[in-house]
Tab-separated table of C-alpha atoms and ligand atoms in Angstrom:
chain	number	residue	atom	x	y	z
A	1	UNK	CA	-9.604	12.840	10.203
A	2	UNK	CA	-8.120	16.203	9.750
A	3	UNK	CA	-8.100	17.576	6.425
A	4	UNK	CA	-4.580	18.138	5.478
A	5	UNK	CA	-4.959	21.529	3.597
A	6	UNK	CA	-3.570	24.990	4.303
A	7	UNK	CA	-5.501	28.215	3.786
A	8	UNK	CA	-3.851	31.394	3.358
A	9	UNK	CA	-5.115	34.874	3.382
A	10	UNK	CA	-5.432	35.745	-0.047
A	11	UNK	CA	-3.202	38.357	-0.775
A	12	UNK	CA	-2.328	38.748	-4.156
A	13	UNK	CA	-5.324	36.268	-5.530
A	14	UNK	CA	-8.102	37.880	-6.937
A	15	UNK	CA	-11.220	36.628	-5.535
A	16	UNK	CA	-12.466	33.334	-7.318
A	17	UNK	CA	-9.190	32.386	-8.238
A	18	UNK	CA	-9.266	28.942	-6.698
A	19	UNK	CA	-11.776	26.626	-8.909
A	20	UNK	CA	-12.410	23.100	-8.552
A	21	UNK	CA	-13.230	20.259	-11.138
A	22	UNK	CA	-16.511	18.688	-10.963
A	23	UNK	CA	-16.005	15.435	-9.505
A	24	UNK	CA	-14.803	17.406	-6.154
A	25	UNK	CA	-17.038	16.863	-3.106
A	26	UNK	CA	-19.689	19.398	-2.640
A	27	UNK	CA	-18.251	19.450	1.019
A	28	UNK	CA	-15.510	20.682	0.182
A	29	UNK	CA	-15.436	23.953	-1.012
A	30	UNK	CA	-13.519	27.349	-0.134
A	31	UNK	CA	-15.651	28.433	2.572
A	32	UNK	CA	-14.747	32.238	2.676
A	33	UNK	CA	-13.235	33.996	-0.565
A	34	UNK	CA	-10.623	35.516	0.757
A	35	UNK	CA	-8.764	32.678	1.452
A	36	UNK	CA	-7.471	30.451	-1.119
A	37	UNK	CA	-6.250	26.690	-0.937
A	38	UNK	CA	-2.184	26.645	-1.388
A	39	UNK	CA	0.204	23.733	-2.153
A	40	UNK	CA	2.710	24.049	0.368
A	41	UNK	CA	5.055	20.761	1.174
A	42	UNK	CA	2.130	20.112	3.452
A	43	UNK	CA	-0.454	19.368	1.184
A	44	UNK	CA	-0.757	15.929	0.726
A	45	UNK	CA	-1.502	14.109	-2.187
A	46	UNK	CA	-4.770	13.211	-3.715
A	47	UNK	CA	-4.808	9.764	-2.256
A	48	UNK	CA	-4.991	11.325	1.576
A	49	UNK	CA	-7.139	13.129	0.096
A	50	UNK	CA	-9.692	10.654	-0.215
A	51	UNK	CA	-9.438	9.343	3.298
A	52	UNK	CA	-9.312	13.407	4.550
A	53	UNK	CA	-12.670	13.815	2.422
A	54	UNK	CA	-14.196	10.624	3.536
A	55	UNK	CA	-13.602	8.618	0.431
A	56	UNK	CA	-15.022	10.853	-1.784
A	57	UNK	CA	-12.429	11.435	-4.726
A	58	UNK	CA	-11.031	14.952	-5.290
A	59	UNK	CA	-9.583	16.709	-8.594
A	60	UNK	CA	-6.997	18.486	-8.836
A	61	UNK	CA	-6.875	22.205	-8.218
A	62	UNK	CA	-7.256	24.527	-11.232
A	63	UNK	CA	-4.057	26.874	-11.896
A	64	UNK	CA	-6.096	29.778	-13.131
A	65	UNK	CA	-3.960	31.726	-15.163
A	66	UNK	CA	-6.753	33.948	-17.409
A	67	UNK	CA	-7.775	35.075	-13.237
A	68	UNK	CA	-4.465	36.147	-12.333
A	69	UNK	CA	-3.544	37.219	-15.709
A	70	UNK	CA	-6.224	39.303	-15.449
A	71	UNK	CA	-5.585	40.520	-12.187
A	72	UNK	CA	-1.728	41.215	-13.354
A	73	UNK	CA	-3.434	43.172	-15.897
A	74	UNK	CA	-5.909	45.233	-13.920
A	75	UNK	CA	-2.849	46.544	-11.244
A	76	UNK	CA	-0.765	47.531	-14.733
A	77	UNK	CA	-3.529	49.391	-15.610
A	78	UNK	CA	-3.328	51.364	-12.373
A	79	UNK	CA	0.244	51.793	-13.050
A	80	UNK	CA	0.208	52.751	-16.327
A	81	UNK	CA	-2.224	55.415	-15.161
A	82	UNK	CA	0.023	56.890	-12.027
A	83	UNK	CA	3.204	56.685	-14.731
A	84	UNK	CA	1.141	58.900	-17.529
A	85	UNK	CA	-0.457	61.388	-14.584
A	86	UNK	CA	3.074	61.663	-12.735
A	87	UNK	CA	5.203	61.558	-15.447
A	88	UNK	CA	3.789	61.862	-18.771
A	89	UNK	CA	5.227	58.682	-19.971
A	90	UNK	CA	2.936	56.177	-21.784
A	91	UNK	CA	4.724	52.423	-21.965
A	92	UNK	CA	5.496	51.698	-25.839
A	93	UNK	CA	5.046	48.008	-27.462
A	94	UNK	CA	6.285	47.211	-30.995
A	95	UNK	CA	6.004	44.366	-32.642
A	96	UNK	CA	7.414	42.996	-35.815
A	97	UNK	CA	5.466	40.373	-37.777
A	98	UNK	CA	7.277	38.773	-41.033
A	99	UNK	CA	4.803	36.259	-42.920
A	100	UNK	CA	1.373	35.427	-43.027
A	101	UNK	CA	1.556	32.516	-40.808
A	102	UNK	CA	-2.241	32.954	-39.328
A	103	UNK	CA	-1.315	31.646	-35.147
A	104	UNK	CA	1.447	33.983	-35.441
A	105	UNK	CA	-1.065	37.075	-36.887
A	106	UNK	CA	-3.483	36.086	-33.772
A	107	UNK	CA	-0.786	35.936	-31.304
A	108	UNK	CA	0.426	39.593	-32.601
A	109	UNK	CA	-3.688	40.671	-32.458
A	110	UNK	CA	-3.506	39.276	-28.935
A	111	UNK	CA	-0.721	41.007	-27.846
A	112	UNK	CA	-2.162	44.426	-29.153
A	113	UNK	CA	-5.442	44.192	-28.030
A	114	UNK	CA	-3.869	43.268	-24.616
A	115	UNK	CA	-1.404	46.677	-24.932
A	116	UNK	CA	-4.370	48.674	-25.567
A	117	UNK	CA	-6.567	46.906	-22.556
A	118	UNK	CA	-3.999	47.990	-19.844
A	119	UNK	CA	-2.724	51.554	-21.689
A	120	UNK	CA	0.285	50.929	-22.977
A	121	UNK	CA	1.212	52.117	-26.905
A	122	UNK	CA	1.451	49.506	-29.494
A	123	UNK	CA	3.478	50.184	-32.864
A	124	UNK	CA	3.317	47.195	-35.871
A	125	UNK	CA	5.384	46.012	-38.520
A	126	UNK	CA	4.339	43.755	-40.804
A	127	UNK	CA	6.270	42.571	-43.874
A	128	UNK	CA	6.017	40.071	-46.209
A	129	UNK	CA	7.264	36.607	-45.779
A	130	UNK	CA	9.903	37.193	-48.418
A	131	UNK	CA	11.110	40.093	-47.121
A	132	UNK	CA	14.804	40.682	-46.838
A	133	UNK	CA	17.128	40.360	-43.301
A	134	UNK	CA	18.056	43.996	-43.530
A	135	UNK	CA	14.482	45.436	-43.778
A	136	UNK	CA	13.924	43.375	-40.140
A	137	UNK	CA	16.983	45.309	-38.922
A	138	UNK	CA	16.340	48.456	-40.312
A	139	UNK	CA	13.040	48.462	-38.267
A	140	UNK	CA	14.782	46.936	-35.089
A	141	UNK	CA	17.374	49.911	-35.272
A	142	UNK	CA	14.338	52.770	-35.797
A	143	UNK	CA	12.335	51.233	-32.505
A	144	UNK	CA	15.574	50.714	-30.578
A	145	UNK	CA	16.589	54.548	-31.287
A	146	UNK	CA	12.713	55.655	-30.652
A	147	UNK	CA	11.806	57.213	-27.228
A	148	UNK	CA	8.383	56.404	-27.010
A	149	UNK	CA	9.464	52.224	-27.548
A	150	UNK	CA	10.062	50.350	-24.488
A	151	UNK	CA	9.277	47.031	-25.956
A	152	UNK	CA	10.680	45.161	-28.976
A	153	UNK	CA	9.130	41.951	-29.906
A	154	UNK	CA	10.143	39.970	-32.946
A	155	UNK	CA	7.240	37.561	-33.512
A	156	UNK	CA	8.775	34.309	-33.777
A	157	UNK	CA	9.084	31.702	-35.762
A	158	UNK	CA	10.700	34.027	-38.562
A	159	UNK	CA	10.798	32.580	-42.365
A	160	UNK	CA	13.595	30.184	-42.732
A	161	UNK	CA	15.741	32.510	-44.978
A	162	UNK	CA	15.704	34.745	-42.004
A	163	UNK	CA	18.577	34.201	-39.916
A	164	UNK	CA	16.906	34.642	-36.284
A	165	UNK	CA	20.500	35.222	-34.165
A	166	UNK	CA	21.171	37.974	-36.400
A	167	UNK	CA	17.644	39.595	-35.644
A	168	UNK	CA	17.377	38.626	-32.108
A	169	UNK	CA	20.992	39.946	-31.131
A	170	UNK	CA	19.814	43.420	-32.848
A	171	UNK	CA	17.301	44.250	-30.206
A	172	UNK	CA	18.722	46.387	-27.923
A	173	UNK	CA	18.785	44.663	-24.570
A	174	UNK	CA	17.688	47.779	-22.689
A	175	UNK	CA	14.046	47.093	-24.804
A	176	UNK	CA	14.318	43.424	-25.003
A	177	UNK	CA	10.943	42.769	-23.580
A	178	UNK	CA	11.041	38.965	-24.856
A	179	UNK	CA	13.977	38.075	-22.999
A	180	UNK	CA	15.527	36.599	-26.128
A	181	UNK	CA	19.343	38.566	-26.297
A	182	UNK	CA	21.670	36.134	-25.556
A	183	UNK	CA	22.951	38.983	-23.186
A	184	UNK	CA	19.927	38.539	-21.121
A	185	UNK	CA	19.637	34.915	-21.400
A	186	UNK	CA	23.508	34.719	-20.712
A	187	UNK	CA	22.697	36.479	-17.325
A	188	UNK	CA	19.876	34.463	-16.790
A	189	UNK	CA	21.966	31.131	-16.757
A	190	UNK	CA	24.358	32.687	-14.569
A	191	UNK	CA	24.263	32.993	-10.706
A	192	UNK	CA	24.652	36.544	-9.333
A	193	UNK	CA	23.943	38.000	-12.699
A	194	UNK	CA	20.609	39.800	-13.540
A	195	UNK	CA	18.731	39.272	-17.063
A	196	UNK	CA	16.909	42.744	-17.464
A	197	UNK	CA	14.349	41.050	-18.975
A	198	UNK	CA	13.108	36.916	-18.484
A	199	UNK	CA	11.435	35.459	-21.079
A	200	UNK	CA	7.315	35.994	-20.939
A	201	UNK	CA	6.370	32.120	-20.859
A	202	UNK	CA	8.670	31.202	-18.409
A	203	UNK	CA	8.232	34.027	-16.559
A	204	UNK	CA	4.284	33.678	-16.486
A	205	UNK	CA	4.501	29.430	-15.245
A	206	UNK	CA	6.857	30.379	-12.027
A	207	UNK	CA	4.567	33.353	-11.356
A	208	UNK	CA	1.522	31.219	-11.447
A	209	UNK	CA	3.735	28.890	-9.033
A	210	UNK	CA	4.000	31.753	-7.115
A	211	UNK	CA	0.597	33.435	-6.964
A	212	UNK	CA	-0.776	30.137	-5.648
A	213	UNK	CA	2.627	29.581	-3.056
A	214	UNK	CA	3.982	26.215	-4.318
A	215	UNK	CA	6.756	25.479	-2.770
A	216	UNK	CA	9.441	25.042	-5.662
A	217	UNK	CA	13.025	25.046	-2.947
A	218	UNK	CA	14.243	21.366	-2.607
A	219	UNK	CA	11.220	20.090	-5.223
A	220	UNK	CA	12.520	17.430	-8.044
A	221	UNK	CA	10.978	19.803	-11.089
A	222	UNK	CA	11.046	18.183	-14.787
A	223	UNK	CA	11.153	20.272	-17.236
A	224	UNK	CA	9.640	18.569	-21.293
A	225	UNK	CA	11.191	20.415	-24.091
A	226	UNK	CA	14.399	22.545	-24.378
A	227	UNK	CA	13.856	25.186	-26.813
A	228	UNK	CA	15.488	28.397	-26.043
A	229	UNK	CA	11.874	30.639	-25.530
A	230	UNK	CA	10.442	28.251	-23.159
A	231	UNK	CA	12.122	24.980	-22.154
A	232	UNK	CA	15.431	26.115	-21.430
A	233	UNK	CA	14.988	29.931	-20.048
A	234	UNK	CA	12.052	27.372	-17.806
A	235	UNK	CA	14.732	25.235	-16.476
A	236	UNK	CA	17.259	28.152	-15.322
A	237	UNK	CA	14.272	29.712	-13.414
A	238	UNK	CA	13.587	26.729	-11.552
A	239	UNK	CA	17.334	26.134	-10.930
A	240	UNK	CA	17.116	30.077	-9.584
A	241	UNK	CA	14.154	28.764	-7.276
A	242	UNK	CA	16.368	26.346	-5.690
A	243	UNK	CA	14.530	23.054	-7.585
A	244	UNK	CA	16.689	20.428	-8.687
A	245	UNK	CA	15.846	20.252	-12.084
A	246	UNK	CA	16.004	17.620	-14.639
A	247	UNK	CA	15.312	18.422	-18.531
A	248	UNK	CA	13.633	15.754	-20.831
A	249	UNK	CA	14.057	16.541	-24.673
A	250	UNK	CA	13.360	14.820	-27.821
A	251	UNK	CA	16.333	12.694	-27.860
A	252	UNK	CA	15.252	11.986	-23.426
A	253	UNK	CA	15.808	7.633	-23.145
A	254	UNK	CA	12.598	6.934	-20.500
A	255	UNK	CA	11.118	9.701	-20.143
A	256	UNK	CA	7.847	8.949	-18.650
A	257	UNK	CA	10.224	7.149	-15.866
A	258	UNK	CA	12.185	10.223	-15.349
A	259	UNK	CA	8.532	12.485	-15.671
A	260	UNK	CA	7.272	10.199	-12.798
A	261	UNK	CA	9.494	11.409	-10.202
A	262	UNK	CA	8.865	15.151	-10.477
A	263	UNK	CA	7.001	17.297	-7.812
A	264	UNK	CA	6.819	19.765	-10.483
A	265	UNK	CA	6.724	19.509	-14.246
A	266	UNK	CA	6.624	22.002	-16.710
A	267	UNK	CA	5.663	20.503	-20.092
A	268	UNK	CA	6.467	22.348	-23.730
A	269	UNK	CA	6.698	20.235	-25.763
A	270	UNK	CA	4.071	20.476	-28.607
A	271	UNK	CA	2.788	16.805	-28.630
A	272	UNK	CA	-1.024	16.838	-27.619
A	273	UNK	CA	-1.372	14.972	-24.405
A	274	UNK	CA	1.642	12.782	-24.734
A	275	UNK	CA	2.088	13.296	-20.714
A	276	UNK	CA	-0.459	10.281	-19.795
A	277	UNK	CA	-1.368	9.097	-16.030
A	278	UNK	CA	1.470	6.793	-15.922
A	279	UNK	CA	3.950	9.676	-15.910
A	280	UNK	CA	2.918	11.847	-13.559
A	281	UNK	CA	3.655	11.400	-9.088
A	282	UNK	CA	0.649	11.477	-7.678
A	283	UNK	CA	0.405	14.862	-6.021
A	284	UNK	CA	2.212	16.753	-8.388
A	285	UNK	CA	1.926	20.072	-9.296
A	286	UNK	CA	1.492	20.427	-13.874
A	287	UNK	CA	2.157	23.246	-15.737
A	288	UNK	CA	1.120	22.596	-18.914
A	289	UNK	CA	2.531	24.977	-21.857
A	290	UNK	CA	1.794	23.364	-24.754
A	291	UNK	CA	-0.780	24.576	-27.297
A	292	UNK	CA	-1.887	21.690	-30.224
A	293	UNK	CA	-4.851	21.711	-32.267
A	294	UNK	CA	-6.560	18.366	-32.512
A	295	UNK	CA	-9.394	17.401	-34.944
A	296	UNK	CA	-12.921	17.866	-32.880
A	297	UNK	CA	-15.880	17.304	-34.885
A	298	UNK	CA	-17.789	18.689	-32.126
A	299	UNK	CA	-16.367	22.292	-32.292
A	300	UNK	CA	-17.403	24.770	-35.012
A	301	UNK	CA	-14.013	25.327	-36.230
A	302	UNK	CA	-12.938	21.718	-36.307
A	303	UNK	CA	-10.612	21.604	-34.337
A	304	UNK	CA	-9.744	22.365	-30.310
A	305	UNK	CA	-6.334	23.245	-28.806
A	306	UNK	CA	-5.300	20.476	-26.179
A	307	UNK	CA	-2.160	21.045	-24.009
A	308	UNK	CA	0.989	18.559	-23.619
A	309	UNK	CA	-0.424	16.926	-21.063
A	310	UNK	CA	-3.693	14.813	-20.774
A	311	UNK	CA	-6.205	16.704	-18.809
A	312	UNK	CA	-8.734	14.267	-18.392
A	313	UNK	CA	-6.239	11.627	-16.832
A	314	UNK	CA	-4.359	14.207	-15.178
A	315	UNK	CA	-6.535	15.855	-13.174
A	316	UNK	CA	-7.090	13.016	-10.969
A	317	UNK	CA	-3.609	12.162	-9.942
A	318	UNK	CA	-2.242	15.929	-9.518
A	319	UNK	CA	-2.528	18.058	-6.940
A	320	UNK	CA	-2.841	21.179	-8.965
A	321	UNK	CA	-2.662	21.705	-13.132
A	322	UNK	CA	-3.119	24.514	-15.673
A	323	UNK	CA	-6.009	24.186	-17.903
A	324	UNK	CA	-5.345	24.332	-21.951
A	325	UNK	CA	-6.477	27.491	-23.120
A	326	UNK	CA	-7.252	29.644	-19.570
A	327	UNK	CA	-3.283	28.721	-17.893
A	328	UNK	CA	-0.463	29.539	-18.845
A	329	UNK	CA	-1.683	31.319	-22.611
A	330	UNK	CA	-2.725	34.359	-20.767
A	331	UNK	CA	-0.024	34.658	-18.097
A	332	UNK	CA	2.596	34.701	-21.065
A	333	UNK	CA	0.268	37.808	-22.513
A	334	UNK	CA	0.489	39.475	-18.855
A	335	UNK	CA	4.408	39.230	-18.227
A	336	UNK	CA	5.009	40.926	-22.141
A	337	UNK	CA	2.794	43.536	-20.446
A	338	UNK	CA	4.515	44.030	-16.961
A	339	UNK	CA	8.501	43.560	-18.801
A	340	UNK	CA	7.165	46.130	-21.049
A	341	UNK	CA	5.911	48.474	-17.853
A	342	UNK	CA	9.254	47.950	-16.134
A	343	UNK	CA	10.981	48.987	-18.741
A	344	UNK	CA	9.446	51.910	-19.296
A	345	UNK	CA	10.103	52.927	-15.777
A	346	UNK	CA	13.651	52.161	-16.009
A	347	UNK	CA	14.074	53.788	-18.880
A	348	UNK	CA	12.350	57.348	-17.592
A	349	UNK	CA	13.212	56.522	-14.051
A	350	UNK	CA	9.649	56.637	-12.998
A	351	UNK	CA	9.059	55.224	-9.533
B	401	NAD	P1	9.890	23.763	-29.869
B	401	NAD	O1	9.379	22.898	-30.961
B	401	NAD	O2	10.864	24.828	-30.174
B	401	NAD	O3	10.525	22.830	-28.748
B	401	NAD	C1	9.930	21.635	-28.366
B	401	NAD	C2	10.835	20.933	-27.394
B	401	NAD	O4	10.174	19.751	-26.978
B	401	NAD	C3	12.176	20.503	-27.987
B	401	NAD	O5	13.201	20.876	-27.121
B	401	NAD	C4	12.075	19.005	-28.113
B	401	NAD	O6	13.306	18.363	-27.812
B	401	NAD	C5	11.049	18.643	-27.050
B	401	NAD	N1	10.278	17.471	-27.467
B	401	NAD	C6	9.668	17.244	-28.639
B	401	NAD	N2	9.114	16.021	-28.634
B	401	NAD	C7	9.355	15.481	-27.428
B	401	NAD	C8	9.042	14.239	-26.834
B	401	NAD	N3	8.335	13.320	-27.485
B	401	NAD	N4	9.464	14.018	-25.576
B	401	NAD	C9	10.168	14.961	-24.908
B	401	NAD	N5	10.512	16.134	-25.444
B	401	NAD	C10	10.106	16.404	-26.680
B	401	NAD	O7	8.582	24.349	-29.167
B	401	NAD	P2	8.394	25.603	-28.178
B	401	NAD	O8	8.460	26.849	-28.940
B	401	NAD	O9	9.256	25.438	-26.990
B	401	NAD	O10	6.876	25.372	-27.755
B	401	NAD	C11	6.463	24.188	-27.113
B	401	NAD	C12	4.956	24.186	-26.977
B	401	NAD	O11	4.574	25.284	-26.174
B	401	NAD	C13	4.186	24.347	-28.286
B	401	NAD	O12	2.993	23.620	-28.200
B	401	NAD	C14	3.889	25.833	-28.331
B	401	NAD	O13	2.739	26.120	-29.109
B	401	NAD	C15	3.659	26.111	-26.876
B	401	NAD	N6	3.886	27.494	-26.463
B	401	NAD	C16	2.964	28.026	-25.652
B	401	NAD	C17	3.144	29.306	-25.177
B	401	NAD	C18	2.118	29.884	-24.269
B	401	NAD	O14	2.111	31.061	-24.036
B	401	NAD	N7	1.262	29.052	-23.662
B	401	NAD	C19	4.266	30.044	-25.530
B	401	NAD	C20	5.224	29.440	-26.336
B	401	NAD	C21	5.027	28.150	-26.788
C-alpha cells in the first residue's frame, strides 16, 4: 500500500528537525535530511498509518520547537549583525521584574541570556514585591522615552496590589514587544487591522504550525484556556488563519466532547495532563502550552514540568504534538526576540 505521507523540501527547517518517538518503525525513517515529513490535509491519521506501515504502530511526530527556536535564533543573529554593521543600531530589551517569585526570576534569566545569545541589549529592573504602582510607571516612561529600548516587557504575574491595566496600558505600543496593549490586542481581534506586535506564545504555536506546513484554513481548532497572554490572543490567530475555532474555558460544560472534534488544539490551561486519550481525534495535530510541575521522586529536584496534555497517551493517537519542555517554551523565547528585532528596524527604519 502506498504510504500516505508528503515530503517537502525543507526550506525553512533546520536539518534534524523532524524526530520520531521510539515505538516508530525502524522502516520508516526520513530518508534524506533535507526533506521533512509535513501534515498537510493529506496526511492521514495514525490508524492508516498502521496499514501504510504494515501494521507496525507509529507515534506521533515531534513538534520541535527548541530546533526551530533555535534556528529562529541563529538567522536573528545574522540580522542583528547586518543591522549593527549597516546601521549602527543594536536591538534593546528591557525587562521589569516586581517580586521574588523564583519561575518568574528564571523566565526573566531566560529571556536575558537569550538577548545576549542572538546580540540584542538587555536592560533590568527589579523591584521589590511591595513596591509602589508609580515606581513601575516611572520606569515604563524612562524605557519608553529611551532610544536604545525597542522592547518593553513587564514580567507578569505582577503583585496583587499592582493594578496590571494601569501598567500594561503604559507601555508605549510602538515598544510593546509582549503584545499586551489593549491597542495591539484591539487590532489583533479585528479584521483588516494590524497589531504591531502579537503576543510571543501565541505567536511561537502558529509559527511552529507553520514551520512544519499544517494546514490550519477550514481545520475545527480548539483552543483550552482563555487568558488574555495566551488563550485568547491564540484563538484570534487561528480565526486570522481561517480555522473555525471553538474556545473551552474553566466554566466549558463537556469539554473533552467538544476537545474530541478538533483537528487542532492548542491547550493552556495549567492542569498537568488533564487532556487524556479520550479527548483527542485521532490524527490531530497538539500544541501543548502548558507548563506544571508534578512531584517525581526520580528527578533530582523533585519535581518535573509536564504539559496540559498527556504525552504518553497522546502520542499514539496524534498525528503530530509538542513535547513539554523542548515545544512551545522556547518558541515563546524566539518570537520576544524577533518582535524585539522588528521593532528595532521600524523604529530606525533599517531594512
Ligand atoms: P491562566 O491561569 O491565566 O489561564 C488558564 C485558562 O485555562 C483560563 O482561561 C481557564 O478558564 C482555563 N482553564 C482552567 N482550568 C480549566 C479546565 N479544567 N478546563 C478547561 N479550561 C480550563 O494561565 P495562562 O497564563 O494562560 O497559562 C496557561 C498555561 O500555560 C500555564 O501552565 C502556564 O505556565 C503556561 N504558559 C506557558 C508559556 C510558554 O511559553 N510555554 C507561556 C505562558 C504560559
Amino acid at each position: 500500500m502506498m504510504i500516505q505521507l508528503r515530503f517537502l523540501p525543507l526550506n525553512k527547517l533546520p536539518n534534524g528537525v523532524v524526530r520520531f518517538h521510539r515505538s516508530v518503525s525502524p522502516n520508516f525513517q526520513v530518508q534524506n535530511p533535507n526533506f521533512a515529513t509535513t501534515l498537510i490535509t493529506r496526511v492521514s491519521p495514525p490508524s492508516h498509518y498502521t496499514t501504510a506501515f504494515m501494521g507496525t504502530k507509529v507515534s506521533a511526530m515531534v513538534l520541535d520547537g527548541k530546533s526551530v527556536a533555535e534556528d529562529i535564533r541563529d538567522k536573528l543573529t545574522i540580522e542583528i549583525s547586518r543591522m549593527k554593521n549597516k546601521f549602527s543600531v543594536v536591538p534593546g530589551l528591557a525587562v521589569i521584574l516586581v517580586g521574588e517569585r523564583k519561575d518568574s526570576a528564571t523566565y526573566v534569566e531566560n529571556k536575558k541570556e537569550a538577548c545576549e545569545s542572538v546580540g540584542i541589549n538587555s536592560y533590568e529592573v527589579c523591584l521589590r514585591q511591595d513596591c509602589r504602582e508609580e515606581e513601575i510607571l516611572k520606569h515604563i516612561s524612562r524605557f519608553n522615552d529611551d532610544p536604545s529600548v525597542h522592547g518593553i516587557l513587564v514580567q507578569l504575574p505582577l503583585p496583587s496590589h499592582i493594578n496590571d491595566r494601569n501598567i500594561l496600558n503604559a507601555v508605549c505600543i510602538e515598544k510593546d514587544v509582549d503584545g499586551f496593549h489593549p491597542l495591539n490586542i484591539g487590532r489583533l481581534a479585528m479584521s483588516g487591522r494590524e497589531p504591531l506586535f502579537v503576543p510571543c506564545t501565541p505567536k511561537g504555536c502558529i509559527e511552529l504550525l507553520r514551520r512544519y506546513n499544517v494546514n490550519i484554513k477550514g481545520k475545527n481548532a480548539v483552543v483550552i484556556g482563555r487568558s488574555n497572554i495566551v488563550g485568547m490572543p491564540a484563538s484570534l490567530l487561528l480565526q486570522r488563519e481561517d480555522a473555525a475555532v471553538t474556545v473551552v474555558h474553566s466554566r466549558t460544560k463537556n469539554p473533552e466532547e467538544i476537545t474530541r472534534q478538533a483537528d487542532i488544539i492548542i491547550s493552556a490551561a495549567g492542569k498537568p495532563n488533564m487532556v487524556t486519550a479520550s479527548w483527542i481525534k485521532p490524527g490531530a495535530v497538539l500544541i501543548d502550552v502548558g507548563i506544571n510541575p508534578v512531584e517525581d521522586s526520580t528527578d533530582p529536584r523533585g519535581y518535573r514540568m509536564v504539559g496540559d496534555i498527556c504525552y504518553e497517551e497522546a502520542c499514539k493517537i496524534a498525528l503530530a504534538i509538542t513535547p513539554v519542555p523542548g515545544g512551545v517554551g522556547p518558541m515563546t523565547v524566539a518570537m520576544l526576540l524577533l518582535n524585539t528585532v522588528t521593532s528595532a528596524k521600524r523604529i530606525h527604519k533599517c531594512n
